[in-house]
mmCIF file of C-alpha atoms in Angstrom:
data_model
loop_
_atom_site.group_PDB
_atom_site.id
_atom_site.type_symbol
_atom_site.label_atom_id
_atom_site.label_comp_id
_atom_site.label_asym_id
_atom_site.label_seq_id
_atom_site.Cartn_x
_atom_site.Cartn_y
_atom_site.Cartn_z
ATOM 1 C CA UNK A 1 8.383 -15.184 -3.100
ATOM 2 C CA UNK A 2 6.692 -18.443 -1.408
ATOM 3 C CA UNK A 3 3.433 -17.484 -0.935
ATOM 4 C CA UNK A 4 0.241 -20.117 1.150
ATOM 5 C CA UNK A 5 -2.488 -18.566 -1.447
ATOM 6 C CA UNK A 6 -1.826 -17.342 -4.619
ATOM 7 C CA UNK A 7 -4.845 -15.396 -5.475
ATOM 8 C CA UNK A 8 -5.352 -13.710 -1.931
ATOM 9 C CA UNK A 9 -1.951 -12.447 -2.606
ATOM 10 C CA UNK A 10 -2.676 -11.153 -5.764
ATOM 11 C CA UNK A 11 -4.912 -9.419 -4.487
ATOM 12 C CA UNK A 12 -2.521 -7.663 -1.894
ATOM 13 C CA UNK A 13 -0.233 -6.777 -4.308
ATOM 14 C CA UNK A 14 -2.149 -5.619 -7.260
ATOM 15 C CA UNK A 15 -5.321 -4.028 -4.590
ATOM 16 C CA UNK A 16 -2.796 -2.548 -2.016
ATOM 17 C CA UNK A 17 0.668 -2.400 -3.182
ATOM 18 C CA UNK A 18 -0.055 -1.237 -6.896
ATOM 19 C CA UNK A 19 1.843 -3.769 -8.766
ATOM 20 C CA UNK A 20 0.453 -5.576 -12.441
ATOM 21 C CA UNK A 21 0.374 -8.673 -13.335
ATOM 22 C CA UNK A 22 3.137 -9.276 -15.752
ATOM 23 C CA UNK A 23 3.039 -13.129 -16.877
ATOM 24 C CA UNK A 24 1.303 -16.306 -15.393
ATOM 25 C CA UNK A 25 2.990 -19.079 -15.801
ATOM 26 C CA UNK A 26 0.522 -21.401 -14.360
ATOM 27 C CA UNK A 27 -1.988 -21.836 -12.006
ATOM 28 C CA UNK A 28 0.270 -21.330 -9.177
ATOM 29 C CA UNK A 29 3.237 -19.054 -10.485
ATOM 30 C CA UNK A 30 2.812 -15.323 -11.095
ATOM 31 C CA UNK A 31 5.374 -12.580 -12.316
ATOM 32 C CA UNK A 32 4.561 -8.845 -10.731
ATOM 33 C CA UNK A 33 6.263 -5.626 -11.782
ATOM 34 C CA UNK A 34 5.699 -2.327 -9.930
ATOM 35 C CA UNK A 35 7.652 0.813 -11.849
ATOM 36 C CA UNK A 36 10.225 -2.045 -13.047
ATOM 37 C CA UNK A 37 10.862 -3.701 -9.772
ATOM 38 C CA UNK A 38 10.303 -7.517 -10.342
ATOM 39 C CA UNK A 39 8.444 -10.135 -8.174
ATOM 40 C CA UNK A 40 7.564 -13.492 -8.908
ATOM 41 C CA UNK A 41 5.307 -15.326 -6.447
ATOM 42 C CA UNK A 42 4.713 -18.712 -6.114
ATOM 43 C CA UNK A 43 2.199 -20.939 -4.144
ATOM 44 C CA UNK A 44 3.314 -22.986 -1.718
ATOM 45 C CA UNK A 45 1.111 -24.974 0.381
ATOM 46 C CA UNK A 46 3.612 -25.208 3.737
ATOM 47 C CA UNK A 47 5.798 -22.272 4.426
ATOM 48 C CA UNK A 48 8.987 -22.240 6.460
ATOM 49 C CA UNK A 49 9.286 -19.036 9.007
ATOM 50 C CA UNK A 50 12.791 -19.761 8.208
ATOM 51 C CA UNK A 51 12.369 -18.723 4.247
ATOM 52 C CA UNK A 52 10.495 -15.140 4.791
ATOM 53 C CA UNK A 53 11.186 -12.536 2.919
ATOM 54 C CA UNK A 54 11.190 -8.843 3.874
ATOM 55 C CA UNK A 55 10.561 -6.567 0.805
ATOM 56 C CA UNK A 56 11.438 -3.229 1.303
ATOM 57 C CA UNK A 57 9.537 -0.610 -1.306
ATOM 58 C CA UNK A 58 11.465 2.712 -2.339
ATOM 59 C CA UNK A 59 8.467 5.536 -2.025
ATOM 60 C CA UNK A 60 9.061 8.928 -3.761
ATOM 61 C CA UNK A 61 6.305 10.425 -0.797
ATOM 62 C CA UNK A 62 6.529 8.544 1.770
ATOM 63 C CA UNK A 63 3.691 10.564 4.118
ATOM 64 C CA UNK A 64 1.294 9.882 0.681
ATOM 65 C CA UNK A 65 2.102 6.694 0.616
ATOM 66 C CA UNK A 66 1.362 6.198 4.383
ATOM 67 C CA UNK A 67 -1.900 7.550 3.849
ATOM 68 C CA UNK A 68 -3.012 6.217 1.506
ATOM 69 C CA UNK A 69 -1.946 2.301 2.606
ATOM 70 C CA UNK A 70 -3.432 3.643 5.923
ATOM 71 C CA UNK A 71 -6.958 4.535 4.016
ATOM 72 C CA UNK A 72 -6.754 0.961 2.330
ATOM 73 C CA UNK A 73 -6.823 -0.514 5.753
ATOM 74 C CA UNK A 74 -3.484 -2.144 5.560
ATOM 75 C CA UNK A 75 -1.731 -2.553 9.447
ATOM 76 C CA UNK A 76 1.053 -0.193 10.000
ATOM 77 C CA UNK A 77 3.201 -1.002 12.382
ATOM 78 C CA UNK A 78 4.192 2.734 13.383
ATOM 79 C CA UNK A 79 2.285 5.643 13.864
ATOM 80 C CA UNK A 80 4.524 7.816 11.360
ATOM 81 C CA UNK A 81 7.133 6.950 9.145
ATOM 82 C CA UNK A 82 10.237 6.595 11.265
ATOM 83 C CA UNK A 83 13.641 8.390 11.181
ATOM 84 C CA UNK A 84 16.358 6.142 9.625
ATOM 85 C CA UNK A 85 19.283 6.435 7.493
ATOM 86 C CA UNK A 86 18.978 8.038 4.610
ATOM 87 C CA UNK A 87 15.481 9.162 5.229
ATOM 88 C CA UNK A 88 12.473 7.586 6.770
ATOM 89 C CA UNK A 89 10.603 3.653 6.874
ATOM 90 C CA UNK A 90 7.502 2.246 8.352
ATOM 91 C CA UNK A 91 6.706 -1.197 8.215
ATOM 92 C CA UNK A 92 3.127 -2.593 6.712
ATOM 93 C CA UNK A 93 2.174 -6.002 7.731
ATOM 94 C CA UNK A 94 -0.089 -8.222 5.407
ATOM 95 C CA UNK A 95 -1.796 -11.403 7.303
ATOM 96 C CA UNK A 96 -3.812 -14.124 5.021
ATOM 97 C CA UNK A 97 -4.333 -17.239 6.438
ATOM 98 C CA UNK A 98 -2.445 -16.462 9.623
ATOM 99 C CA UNK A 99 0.461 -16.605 7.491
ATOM 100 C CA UNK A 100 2.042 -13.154 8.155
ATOM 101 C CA UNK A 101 4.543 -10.769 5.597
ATOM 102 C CA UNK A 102 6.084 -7.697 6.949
ATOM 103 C CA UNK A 103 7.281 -4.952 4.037
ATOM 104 C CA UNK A 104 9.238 -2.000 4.396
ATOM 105 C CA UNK A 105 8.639 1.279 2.931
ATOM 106 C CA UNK A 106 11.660 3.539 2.608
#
C-alpha cells in the first residue's frame, strides 16, 4: 500500500490498528502483519487518488472494536456500526498530510 509518509503511517497502523512490524526492508518499505493478515507499505512521495486502496478489517466484536478506535480518537464515519450483509461495517478514516485512507471494519 502507497503510502506519502512512512513513519506517520506506522504509527497508524501499529498505534491504532494493532498491527507489528514484521520486516523492513529499507528506509521506505515496511511489511505489517495483524493475526496473519499481510500488509506491506511503501513510501511514495506523490500519490494517485486513482491507486487508493480500501482495506476492509474482519473484527470478531465489532461494538469493542468501535469503542475502542472511537477512544483512540480515530474519525468514524458512522455513529454505530451499520447493518450490511453478513453482519455489520463502519468505516474509519485516517488523514496525514491531507492525504486521506478510508478502512472498513466488518
Amino acid at each position: 500500500m502507497k503510502v506519502s509518509n512512512i513513519k506517520e503511517a506506522l504509527v497508524f497502523y501499529t498505534k491504532v490498528l494493532d498491527f507489528e512490524v514484521s520486516k523492513e526492508y529499507g528506509p521506505k518499505i515496511v511489511s505489517l502483519v495483524h493475526e496473519n493478515m499481510p500488509i506491506v507499505l511503501e513510501e511514495e512521495a506523490v500519490q494517485s487518488e486513482s491507486k487508493n486502496v480500501l482495506l476492509g478489517i474482519q473484527s470478531t466484536n465489532i461494538h469493542r472494536d468501535f469503542r475502542q478506535l472511537k477512544e483512540k480518537g480515530v474519525q468514524i464515519l458512522s455513529e454505530e456500526p451499520q447493518p450490511c450483509p453478513p453482519g455489520l461495517y463502519f468505516v474509519i478514516r485516517r488523514s496525514i498530510n491531507k492525504s486521506n485512507r478510508n478502512f472498513t471494519v466488518y
